[in-house]
CSV table of C-alpha atoms and ligand atoms in Angstrom, one decimal:
chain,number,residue,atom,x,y,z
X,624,UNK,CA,102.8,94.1,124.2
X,625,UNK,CA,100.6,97.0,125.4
X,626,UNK,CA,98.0,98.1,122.5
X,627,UNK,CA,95.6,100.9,123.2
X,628,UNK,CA,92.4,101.4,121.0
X,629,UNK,CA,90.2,105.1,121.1
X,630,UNK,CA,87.5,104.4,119.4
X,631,UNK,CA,83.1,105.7,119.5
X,632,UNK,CA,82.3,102.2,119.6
X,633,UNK,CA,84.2,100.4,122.2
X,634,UNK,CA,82.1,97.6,122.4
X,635,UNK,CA,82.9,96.9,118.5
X,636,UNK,CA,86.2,94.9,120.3
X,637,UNK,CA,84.5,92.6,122.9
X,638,UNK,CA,85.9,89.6,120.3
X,639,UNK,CA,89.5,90.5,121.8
X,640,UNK,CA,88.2,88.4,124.7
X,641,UNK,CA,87.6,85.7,122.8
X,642,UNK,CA,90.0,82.7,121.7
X,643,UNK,CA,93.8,83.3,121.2
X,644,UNK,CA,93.8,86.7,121.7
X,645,UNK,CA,91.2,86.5,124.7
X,646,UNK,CA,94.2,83.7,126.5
X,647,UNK,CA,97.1,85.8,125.3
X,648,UNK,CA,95.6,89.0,127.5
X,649,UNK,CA,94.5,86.7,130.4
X,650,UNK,CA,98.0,85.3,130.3
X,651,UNK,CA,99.4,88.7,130.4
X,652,UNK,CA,100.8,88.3,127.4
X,653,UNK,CA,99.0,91.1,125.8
X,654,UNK,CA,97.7,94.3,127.7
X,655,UNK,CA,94.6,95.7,125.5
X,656,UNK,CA,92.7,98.8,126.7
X,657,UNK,CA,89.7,100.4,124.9
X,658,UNK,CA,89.1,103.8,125.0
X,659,UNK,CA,86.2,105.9,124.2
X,660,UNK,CA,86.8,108.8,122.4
X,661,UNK,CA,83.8,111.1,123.3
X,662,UNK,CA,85.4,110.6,127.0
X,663,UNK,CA,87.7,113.9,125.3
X,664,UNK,CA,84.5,115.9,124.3
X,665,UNK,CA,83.0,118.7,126.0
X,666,UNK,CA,80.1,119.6,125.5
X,667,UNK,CA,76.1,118.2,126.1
X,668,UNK,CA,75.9,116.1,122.7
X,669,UNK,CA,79.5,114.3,123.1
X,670,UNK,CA,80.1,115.6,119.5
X,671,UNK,CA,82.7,114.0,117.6
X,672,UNK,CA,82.1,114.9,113.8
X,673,UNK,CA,81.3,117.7,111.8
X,674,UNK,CA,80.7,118.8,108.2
X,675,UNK,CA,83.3,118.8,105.2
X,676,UNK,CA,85.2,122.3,104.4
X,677,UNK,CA,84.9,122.5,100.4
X,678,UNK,CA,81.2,120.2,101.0
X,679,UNK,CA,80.4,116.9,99.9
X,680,UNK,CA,78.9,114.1,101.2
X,681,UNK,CA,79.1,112.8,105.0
X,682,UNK,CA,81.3,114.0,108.2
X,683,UNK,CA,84.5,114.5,108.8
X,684,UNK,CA,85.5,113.6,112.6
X,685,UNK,CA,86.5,116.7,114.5
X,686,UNK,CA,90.6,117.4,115.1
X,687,UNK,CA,90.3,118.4,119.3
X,688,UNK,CA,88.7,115.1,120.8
X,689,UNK,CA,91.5,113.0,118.8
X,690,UNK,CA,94.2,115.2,119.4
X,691,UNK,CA,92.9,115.2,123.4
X,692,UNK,CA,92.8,111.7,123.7
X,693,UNK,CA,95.6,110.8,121.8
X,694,UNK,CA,97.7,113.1,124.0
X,695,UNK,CA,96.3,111.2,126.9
X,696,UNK,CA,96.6,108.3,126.1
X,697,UNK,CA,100.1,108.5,124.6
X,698,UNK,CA,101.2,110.5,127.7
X,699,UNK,CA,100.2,107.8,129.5
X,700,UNK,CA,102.9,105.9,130.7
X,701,UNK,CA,106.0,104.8,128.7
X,702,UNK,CA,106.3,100.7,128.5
X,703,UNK,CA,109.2,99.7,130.4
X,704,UNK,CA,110.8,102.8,129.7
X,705,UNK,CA,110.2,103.0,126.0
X,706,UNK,CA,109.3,105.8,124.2
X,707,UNK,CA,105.6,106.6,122.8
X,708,UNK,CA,103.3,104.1,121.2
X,709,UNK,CA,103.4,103.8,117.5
X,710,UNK,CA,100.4,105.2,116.1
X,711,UNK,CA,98.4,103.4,113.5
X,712,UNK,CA,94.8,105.0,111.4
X,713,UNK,CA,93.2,102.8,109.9
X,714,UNK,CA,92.0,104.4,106.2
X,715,UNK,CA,91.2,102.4,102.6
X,716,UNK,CA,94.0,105.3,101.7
X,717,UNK,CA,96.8,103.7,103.5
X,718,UNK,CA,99.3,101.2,102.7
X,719,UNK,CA,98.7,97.8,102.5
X,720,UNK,CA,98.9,96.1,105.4
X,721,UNK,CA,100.8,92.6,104.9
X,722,UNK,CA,102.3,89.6,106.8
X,723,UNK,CA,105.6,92.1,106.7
X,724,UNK,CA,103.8,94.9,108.5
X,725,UNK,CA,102.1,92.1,110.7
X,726,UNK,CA,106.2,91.3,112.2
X,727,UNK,CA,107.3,94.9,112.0
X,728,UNK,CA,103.7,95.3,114.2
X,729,UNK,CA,104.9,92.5,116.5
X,730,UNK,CA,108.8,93.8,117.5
X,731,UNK,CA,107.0,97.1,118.6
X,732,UNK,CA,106.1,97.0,122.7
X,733,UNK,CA,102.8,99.5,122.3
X,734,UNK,CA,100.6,100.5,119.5
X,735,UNK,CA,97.7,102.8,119.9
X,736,UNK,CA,95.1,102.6,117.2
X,737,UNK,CA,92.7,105.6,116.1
X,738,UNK,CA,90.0,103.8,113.9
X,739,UNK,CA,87.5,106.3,112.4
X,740,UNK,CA,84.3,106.1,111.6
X,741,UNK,CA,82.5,108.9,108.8
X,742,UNK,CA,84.7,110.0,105.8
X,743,UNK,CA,88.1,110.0,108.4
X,744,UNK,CA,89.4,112.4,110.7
X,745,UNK,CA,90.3,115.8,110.0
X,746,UNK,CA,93.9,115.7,108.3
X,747,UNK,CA,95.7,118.3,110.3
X,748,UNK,CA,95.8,115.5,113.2
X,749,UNK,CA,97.8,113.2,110.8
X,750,UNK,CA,100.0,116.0,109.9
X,751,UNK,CA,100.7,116.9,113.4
X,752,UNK,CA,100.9,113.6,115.1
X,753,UNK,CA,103.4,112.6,111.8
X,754,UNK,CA,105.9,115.2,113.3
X,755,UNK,CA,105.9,114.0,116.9
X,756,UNK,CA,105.1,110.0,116.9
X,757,UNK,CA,105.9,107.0,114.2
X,758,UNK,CA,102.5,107.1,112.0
X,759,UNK,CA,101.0,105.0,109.7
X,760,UNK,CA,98.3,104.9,108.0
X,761,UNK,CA,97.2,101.6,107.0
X,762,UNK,CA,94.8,99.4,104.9
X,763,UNK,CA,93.7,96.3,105.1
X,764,UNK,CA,92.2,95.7,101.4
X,765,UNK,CA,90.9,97.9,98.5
X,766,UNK,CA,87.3,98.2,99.4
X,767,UNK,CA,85.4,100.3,101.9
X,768,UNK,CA,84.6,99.5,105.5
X,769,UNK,CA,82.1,101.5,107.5
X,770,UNK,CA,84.8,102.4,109.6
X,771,UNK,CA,88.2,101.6,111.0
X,772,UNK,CA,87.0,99.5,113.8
X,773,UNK,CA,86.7,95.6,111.9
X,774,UNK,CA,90.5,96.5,110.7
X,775,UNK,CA,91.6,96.9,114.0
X,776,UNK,CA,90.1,93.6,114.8
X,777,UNK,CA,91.9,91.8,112.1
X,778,UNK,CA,95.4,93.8,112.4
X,779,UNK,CA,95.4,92.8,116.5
X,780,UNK,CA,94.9,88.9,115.4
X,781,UNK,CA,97.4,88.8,112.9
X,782,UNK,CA,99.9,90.6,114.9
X,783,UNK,CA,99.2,89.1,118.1
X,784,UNK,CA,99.4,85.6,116.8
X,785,UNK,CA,102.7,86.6,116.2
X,786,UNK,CA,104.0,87.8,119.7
X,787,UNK,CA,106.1,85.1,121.5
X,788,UNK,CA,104.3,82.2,123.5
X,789,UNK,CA,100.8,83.2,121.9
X,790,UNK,CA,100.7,80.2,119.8
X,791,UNK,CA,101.1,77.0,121.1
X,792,UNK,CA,103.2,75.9,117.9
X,793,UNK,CA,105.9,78.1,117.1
X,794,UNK,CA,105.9,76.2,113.8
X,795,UNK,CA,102.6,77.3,112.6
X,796,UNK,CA,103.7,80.8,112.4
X,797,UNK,CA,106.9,79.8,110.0
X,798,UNK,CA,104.6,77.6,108.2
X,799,UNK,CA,102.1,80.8,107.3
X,800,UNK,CA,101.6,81.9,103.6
X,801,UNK,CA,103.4,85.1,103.1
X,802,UNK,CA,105.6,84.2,106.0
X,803,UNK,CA,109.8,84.3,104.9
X,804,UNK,CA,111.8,81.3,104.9
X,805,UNK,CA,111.2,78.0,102.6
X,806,UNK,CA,107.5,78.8,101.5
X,807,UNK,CA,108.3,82.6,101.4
X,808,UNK,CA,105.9,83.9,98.8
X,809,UNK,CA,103.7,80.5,98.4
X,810,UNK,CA,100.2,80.2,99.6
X,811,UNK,CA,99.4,77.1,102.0
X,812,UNK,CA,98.6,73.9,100.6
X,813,UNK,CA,95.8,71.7,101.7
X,814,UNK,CA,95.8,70.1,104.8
X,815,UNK,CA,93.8,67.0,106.3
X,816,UNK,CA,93.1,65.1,109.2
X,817,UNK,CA,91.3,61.4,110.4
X,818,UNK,CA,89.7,60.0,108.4
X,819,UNK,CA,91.8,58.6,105.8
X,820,UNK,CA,88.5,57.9,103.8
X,821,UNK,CA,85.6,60.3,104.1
X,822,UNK,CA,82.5,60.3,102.1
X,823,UNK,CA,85.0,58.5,99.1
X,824,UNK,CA,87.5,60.8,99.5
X,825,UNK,CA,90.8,59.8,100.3
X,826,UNK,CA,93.9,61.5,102.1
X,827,UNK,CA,96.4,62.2,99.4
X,828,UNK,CA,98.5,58.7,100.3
X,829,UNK,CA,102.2,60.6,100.4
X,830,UNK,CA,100.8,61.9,104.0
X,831,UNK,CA,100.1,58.5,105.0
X,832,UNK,CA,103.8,57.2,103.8
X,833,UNK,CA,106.0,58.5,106.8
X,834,UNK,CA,108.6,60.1,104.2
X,835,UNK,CA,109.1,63.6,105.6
X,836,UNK,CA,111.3,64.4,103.0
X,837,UNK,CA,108.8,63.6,100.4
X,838,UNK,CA,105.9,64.6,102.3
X,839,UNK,CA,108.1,68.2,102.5
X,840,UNK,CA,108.4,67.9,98.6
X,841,UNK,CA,104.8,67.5,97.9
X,842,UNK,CA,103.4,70.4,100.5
X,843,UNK,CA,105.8,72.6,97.8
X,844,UNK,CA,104.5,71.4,94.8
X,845,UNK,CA,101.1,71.8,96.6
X,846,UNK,CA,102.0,75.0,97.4
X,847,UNK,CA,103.1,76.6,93.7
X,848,UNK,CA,100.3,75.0,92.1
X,849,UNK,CA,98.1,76.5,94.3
X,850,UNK,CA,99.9,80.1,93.8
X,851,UNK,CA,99.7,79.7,90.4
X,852,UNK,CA,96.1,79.1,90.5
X,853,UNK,CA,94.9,81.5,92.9
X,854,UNK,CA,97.4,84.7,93.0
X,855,UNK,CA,99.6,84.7,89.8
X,856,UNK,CA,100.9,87.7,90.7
X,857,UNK,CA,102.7,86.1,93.9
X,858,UNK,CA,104.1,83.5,91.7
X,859,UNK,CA,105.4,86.1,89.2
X,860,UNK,CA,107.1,87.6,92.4
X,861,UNK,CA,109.0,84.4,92.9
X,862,UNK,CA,112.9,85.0,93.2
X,863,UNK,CA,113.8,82.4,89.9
X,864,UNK,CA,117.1,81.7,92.3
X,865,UNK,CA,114.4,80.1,94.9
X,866,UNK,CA,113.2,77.5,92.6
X,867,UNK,CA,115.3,74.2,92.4
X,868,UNK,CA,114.5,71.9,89.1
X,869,UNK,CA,111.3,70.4,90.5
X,870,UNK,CA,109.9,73.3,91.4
X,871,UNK,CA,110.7,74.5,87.6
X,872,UNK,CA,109.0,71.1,86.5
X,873,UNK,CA,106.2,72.3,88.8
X,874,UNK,CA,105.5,75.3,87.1
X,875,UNK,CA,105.7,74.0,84.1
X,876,UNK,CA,102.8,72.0,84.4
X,877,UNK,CA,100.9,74.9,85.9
X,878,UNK,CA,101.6,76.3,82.7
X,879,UNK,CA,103.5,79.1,84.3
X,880,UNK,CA,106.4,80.5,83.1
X,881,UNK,CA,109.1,81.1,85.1
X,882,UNK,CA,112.3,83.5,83.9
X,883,UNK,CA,115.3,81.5,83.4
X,884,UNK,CA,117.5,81.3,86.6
X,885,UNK,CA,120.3,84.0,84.9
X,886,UNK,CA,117.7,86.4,84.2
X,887,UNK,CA,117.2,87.4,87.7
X,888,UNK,CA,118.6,90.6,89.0
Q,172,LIG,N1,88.4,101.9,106.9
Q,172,LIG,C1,87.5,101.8,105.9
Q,172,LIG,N2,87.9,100.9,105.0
Q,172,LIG,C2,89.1,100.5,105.5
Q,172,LIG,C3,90.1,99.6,104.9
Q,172,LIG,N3,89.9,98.9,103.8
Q,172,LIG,N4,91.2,99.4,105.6
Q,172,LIG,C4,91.4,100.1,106.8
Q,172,LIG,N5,90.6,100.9,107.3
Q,172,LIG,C5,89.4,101.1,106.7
Protein backbone atom coordinates (compact mmCIF):
# COMPACT_ATOMS: atom_id res chain seq x y z
CA UNK A 1 0.00 0.00 0.00
CA UNK A 2 1.29 3.47 -1.03
CA UNK A 3 0.13 6.26 1.65
CA UNK A 4 1.13 9.84 1.16
CA UNK A 5 0.95 12.40 4.02
CA UNK A 6 1.12 16.61 3.24
CA UNK A 7 1.39 17.96 6.19
CA UNK A 8 3.47 21.68 8.04
CA UNK A 9 4.92 19.35 10.37
CA UNK A 10 6.59 16.48 8.69
CA UNK A 11 8.69 15.52 11.37
CA UNK A 12 5.27 14.93 13.58
CA UNK A 13 5.51 11.17 11.64
CA UNK A 14 9.21 10.07 12.45
CA UNK A 15 7.22 7.19 14.73
CA UNK A 16 6.27 5.52 11.24
CA UNK A 17 9.82 4.32 11.48
CA UNK A 18 9.40 2.79 14.43
CA UNK A 19 8.13 -0.87 15.38
CA UNK A 20 5.57 -2.65 13.08
CA UNK A 21 4.97 -0.09 10.83
CA UNK A 22 8.86 1.04 10.73
CA UNK A 23 9.37 -3.22 9.42
CA UNK A 24 6.34 -3.14 7.30
CA UNK A 25 8.00 -0.05 5.14
CA UNK A 26 11.57 -1.55 5.34
CA UNK A 27 9.93 -4.75 4.03
CA UNK A 28 8.29 -2.95 1.31
CA UNK A 29 5.33 -3.80 2.47
CA UNK A 30 4.18 -0.22 3.00
CA UNK A 31 5.51 2.81 0.86
CA UNK A 32 4.98 6.06 3.18
CA UNK A 33 6.09 9.53 1.92
CA UNK A 34 5.75 12.75 3.90
CA UNK A 35 5.27 15.81 2.32
CA UNK A 36 5.52 19.35 3.27
CA UNK A 37 2.98 21.48 2.41
CA UNK A 38 4.60 25.02 2.42
CA UNK A 39 6.81 23.10 -0.46
CA UNK A 40 3.33 24.54 -2.57
CA UNK A 41 3.59 28.22 -1.24
CA UNK A 42 4.98 31.09 -2.96
CA UNK A 43 5.85 33.57 -1.35
CA UNK A 44 8.88 34.83 1.38
CA UNK A 45 6.85 33.75 4.66
CA UNK A 46 5.81 30.07 3.31
CA UNK A 47 2.22 31.29 4.39
CA UNK A 48 -0.17 28.68 4.81
CA UNK A 49 -3.15 30.19 6.91
CA UNK A 50 -5.10 33.10 7.03
CA UNK A 51 -7.96 34.84 8.92
CA UNK A 52 -11.82 33.60 9.17
CA UNK A 53 -14.38 35.26 6.66
CA UNK A 54 -17.48 36.08 9.03
CA UNK A 55 -14.35 36.48 12.11
CA UNK A 56 -13.88 34.43 15.05
CA UNK A 57 -11.31 33.04 16.72
CA UNK A 58 -7.98 31.43 15.12
CA UNK A 59 -6.95 30.64 11.21
CA UNK A 60 -8.31 29.02 8.73
CA UNK A 61 -5.56 27.25 6.34
CA UNK A 62 -5.50 28.79 2.98
CA UNK A 63 -7.36 26.79 -0.24
CA UNK A 64 -4.08 27.24 -3.06
CA UNK A 65 -1.14 25.45 -1.18
CA UNK A 66 -3.68 22.33 -0.53
CA UNK A 67 -5.26 22.37 -3.71
CA UNK A 68 -1.31 22.66 -5.28
CA UNK A 69 -0.07 19.92 -3.49
CA UNK A 70 -2.81 17.75 -3.47
CA UNK A 71 -2.81 18.02 -7.25
CA UNK A 72 0.70 17.04 -7.17
CA UNK A 73 0.78 14.61 -5.25
CA UNK A 74 -2.33 12.87 -6.54
CA UNK A 75 -1.01 13.38 -10.15
CA UNK A 76 1.74 11.68 -9.07
CA UNK A 77 1.78 8.42 -10.33
CA UNK A 78 -1.14 5.90 -10.38
CA UNK A 79 -0.26 2.57 -8.24
CA UNK A 80 -0.03 -0.21 -10.49
CA UNK A 81 -2.35 1.26 -12.75
CA UNK A 82 -4.98 2.24 -10.27
CA UNK A 83 -6.79 5.23 -10.23
CA UNK A 84 -6.10 8.28 -7.69
CA UNK A 85 -5.49 7.88 -4.03
CA UNK A 86 -8.35 8.02 -1.73
CA UNK A 87 -8.34 11.16 0.11
CA UNK A 88 -8.79 11.29 3.90
CA UNK A 89 -9.00 15.00 6.34
CA UNK A 90 -8.69 14.38 9.36
CA UNK A 91 -11.48 16.85 11.32
CA UNK A 92 -13.40 16.19 15.09
CA UNK A 93 -16.40 16.88 12.35
CA UNK A 94 -15.99 13.75 10.51
CA UNK A 95 -17.28 10.32 10.93
CA UNK A 96 -16.13 8.14 13.26
CA UNK A 97 -13.46 6.26 12.37
CA UNK A 98 -13.81 2.47 13.41
CA UNK A 99 -12.21 -1.06 13.09
CA UNK A 100 -14.81 -1.10 9.89
CA UNK A 101 -13.20 2.00 8.26
CA UNK A 102 -9.77 0.55 9.56
CA UNK A 103 -10.51 -2.78 6.69
CA UNK A 104 -12.32 -0.62 4.17
CA UNK A 105 -8.74 1.64 4.74
CA UNK A 106 -6.72 -1.56 4.17
CA UNK A 107 -8.42 -3.05 0.61
CA UNK A 108 -7.47 0.49 -0.78
CA UNK A 109 -3.78 0.45 -2.63
CA UNK A 110 -3.04 4.46 -1.87
CA UNK A 111 -4.37 6.89 0.60
CA UNK A 112 -3.19 10.47 0.76
CA UNK A 113 -3.83 12.21 4.01
CA UNK A 114 -4.31 16.19 4.45
CA UNK A 115 -4.10 16.59 8.31
CA UNK A 116 -4.70 20.33 9.27
CA UNK A 117 -3.57 22.23 11.75
CA UNK A 118 -5.63 25.88 12.95
CA UNK A 119 -9.49 25.74 12.87
CA UNK A 120 -9.31 23.35 9.30
CA UNK A 121 -8.83 24.16 5.80
CA UNK A 122 -10.85 26.38 3.86
CA UNK A 123 -14.04 24.33 2.79
CA UNK A 124 -14.15 25.02 -0.85
CA UNK A 125 -11.13 22.41 -1.14
CA UNK A 126 -13.42 19.72 0.42
CA UNK A 127 -16.14 20.67 -1.87
CA UNK A 128 -13.98 20.47 -4.91
CA UNK A 129 -11.71 17.57 -4.20
CA UNK A 130 -15.45 15.68 -3.18
CA UNK A 131 -16.37 16.02 -6.96
CA UNK A 132 -13.11 14.59 -8.44
CA UNK A 133 -11.51 12.00 -5.73
CA UNK A 134 -13.28 9.47 -2.97
CA UNK A 135 -13.25 11.88 0.22
CA UNK A 136 -13.66 11.42 3.63
CA UNK A 137 -13.58 13.21 6.27
CA UNK A 138 -12.86 11.44 9.39
CA UNK A 139 -12.55 11.43 13.25
CA UNK A 140 -10.94 9.57 15.48
CA UNK A 141 -12.86 10.52 18.88
CA UNK A 142 -15.15 13.38 20.17
CA UNK A 143 -12.63 15.71 21.54
CA UNK A 144 -10.23 18.19 20.08
CA UNK A 145 -6.71 17.59 18.86
CA UNK A 146 -4.35 20.43 18.04
CA UNK A 147 -4.35 19.21 14.68
CA UNK A 148 -4.88 16.41 12.31
CA UNK A 149 -1.32 15.11 12.51
CA UNK A 150 -1.60 12.41 15.97
CA UNK A 151 -4.83 11.02 14.00
CA UNK A 152 -2.90 10.24 11.05
CA UNK A 153 -0.54 8.45 13.30
CA UNK A 154 -3.17 6.34 14.88
CA UNK A 155 -5.30 5.74 11.51
CA UNK A 156 -1.80 4.42 9.64
CA UNK A 157 -1.24 1.86 12.73
CA UNK A 158 -4.59 0.51 12.81
CA UNK A 159 -4.81 0.09 9.13
CA UNK A 160 -1.49 -1.06 8.51
CA UNK A 161 -1.62 -3.67 11.10
CA UNK A 162 -4.17 -4.84 8.91
CA UNK A 163 -2.37 -5.11 5.40
CA UNK A 164 -1.31 -8.76 4.62
CA UNK A 165 2.14 -10.21 6.09
CA UNK A 166 2.43 -7.02 8.55
CA UNK A 167 1.64 -9.08 11.45
CA UNK A 168 3.34 -12.06 12.26
CA UNK A 169 0.03 -13.74 13.51
CA UNK A 170 -2.71 -13.52 11.18
CA UNK A 171 -4.77 -14.61 14.19
CA UNK A 172 -4.26 -11.62 16.23
CA UNK A 173 -6.06 -9.50 13.79
CA UNK A 174 -9.35 -11.95 13.79
CA UNK A 175 -8.98 -12.07 17.47
CA UNK A 176 -9.24 -7.96 17.71
CA UNK A 177 -12.20 -6.27 19.61
CA UNK A 178 -14.46 -4.81 17.12
CA UNK A 179 -13.14 -7.26 14.57
CA UNK A 180 -16.23 -9.52 12.70
CA UNK A 181 -16.42 -13.12 13.17
CA UNK A 182 -17.03 -15.08 16.68
CA UNK A 183 -16.20 -12.06 19.13
CA UNK A 184 -17.79 -9.57 16.58
CA UNK A 185 -18.93 -6.78 18.83
CA UNK A 186 -17.09 -8.01 22.25
CA UNK A 187 -14.18 -6.31 23.75
CA UNK A 188 -10.94 -8.56 24.50
CA UNK A 189 -10.77 -10.34 27.57
CA UNK A 190 -7.73 -10.58 29.78
CA UNK A 191 -4.80 -12.13 28.82
CA UNK A 192 -1.69 -13.62 30.83
CA UNK A 193 1.54 -15.00 30.57
CA UNK A 194 4.53 -16.98 32.97
CA UNK A 195 4.22 -16.89 35.80
CA UNK A 196 1.39 -18.88 36.87
CA UNK A 197 1.77 -17.21 40.45
CA UNK A 198 2.86 -13.55 40.67
CA UNK A 199 2.92 -11.49 43.64
CA UNK A 200 -0.24 -14.02 44.92
CA UNK A 201 -1.96 -13.77 41.96
CA UNK A 202 -2.84 -16.66 40.09
CA UNK A 203 -3.52 -17.44 36.20
CA UNK A 204 -7.15 -18.07 35.98
CA UNK A 205 -6.59 -22.23 36.21
CA UNK A 206 -9.01 -22.99 32.86
CA UNK A 207 -5.76 -21.59 30.86
CA UNK A 208 -3.60 -23.88 32.55
CA UNK A 209 -6.21 -27.02 31.77
CA UNK A 210 -5.36 -27.68 28.03
CA UNK A 211 -9.25 -27.73 27.05
CA UNK A 212 -9.46 -25.47 24.06
CA UNK A 213 -12.89 -25.83 23.82
CA UNK A 214 -13.38 -24.67 27.36
CA UNK A 215 -10.61 -22.32 27.39
CA UNK A 216 -12.68 -20.89 24.02
CA UNK A 217 -15.85 -20.80 26.22
CA UNK A 218 -14.38 -18.87 28.99
CA UNK A 219 -12.36 -15.99 26.69
CA UNK A 220 -16.39 -15.42 25.68
CA UNK A 221 -17.78 -15.22 28.91
CA UNK A 222 -14.65 -13.04 29.61
CA UNK A 223 -15.43 -11.15 26.82
CA UNK A 224 -19.39 -10.17 27.50
CA UNK A 225 -18.72 -9.50 30.96
CA UNK A 226 -16.29 -7.24 30.13
CA UNK A 227 -18.60 -5.45 27.40
CA UNK A 228 -21.08 -5.30 29.74
CA UNK A 229 -18.94 -3.51 32.15
CA UNK A 230 -17.10 -1.16 30.14
CA UNK A 231 -19.29 -0.22 26.78
CA UNK A 232 -22.92 -1.15 27.41
CA UNK A 233 -23.75 0.29 24.46
CA UNK A 234 -21.73 -2.45 22.35
CA UNK A 235 -23.53 -5.11 24.31
CA UNK A 236 -26.91 -3.56 23.58
CA UNK A 237 -25.68 -3.79 19.85
CA UNK A 238 -25.41 -7.46 20.22
CA UNK A 239 -27.38 -9.44 17.42
CA UNK A 240 -29.78 -11.59 20.23
CA UNK A 241 -29.46 -14.46 17.25
CA UNK A 242 -25.51 -14.41 18.19
CA UNK A 243 -25.92 -15.43 21.70
CA UNK A 244 -26.25 -19.28 22.35
CA UNK A 245 -27.84 -20.15 26.10
CA UNK A 246 -24.53 -19.55 27.93
CA UNK A 247 -23.94 -16.51 26.71
CA UNK A 248 -27.70 -15.70 27.76
CA UNK A 249 -26.73 -17.10 31.36
CA UNK A 250 -23.70 -14.80 30.99
CA UNK A 251 -25.59 -11.83 30.71
CA UNK A 252 -27.65 -12.62 33.08
CA UNK A 253 -25.33 -12.43 35.66
CA UNK A 254 -23.95 -9.23 34.35
CA UNK A 255 -27.26 -8.12 35.03
CA UNK A 256 -27.80 -7.23 31.40
CA UNK A 257 -30.74 -7.72 29.73
CA UNK A 258 -30.79 -9.16 26.56
CA UNK A 259 -34.08 -9.08 24.15
CA UNK A 260 -35.55 -12.45 23.72
CA UNK A 261 -34.10 -14.27 20.66
CA UNK A 262 -37.72 -13.71 18.53
CA UNK A 263 -37.56 -10.16 19.14
CA UNK A 264 -34.77 -9.48 16.77
CA UNK A 265 -35.45 -8.00 13.48
N1 LIG B 1 -8.27 17.03 14.43
C1 LIG B 1 -8.53 17.59 15.63
N2 LIG B 1 -9.23 16.75 16.40
C2 LIG B 1 -9.43 15.61 15.67
C3 LIG B 1 -10.09 14.40 15.91
N3 LIG B 1 -10.72 14.14 17.06
N4 LIG B 1 -10.11 13.49 14.92
C4 LIG B 1 -9.51 13.73 13.75
N5 LIG B 1 -8.86 14.86 13.47
C5 LIG B 1 -8.82 15.81 14.41
Amino acid sequence: MRVDIISIFPEYFAPLDVSLIGKARQRGLLDIRVHQLRDWTHDVHRKVDDTPYGGGPGMVMKPEPWSEAIDAVAGSGSVSGEGPPRLIVPTPSGRPFTQEVALEYAKEPWLLFAPARYEGIDSRVMAEYGSRLRLDEVSIGDYVLAGGEAAVLVMVEAVGRLLPGVLGNAGSVADDSFAPGTMAGLLEGPVYTKPPVWRGHEVPPILLSGNHGAIARWRRDEALRRTVAKRPELAARLDPQSLDKHDREVLDDASFRVPPEDMAN
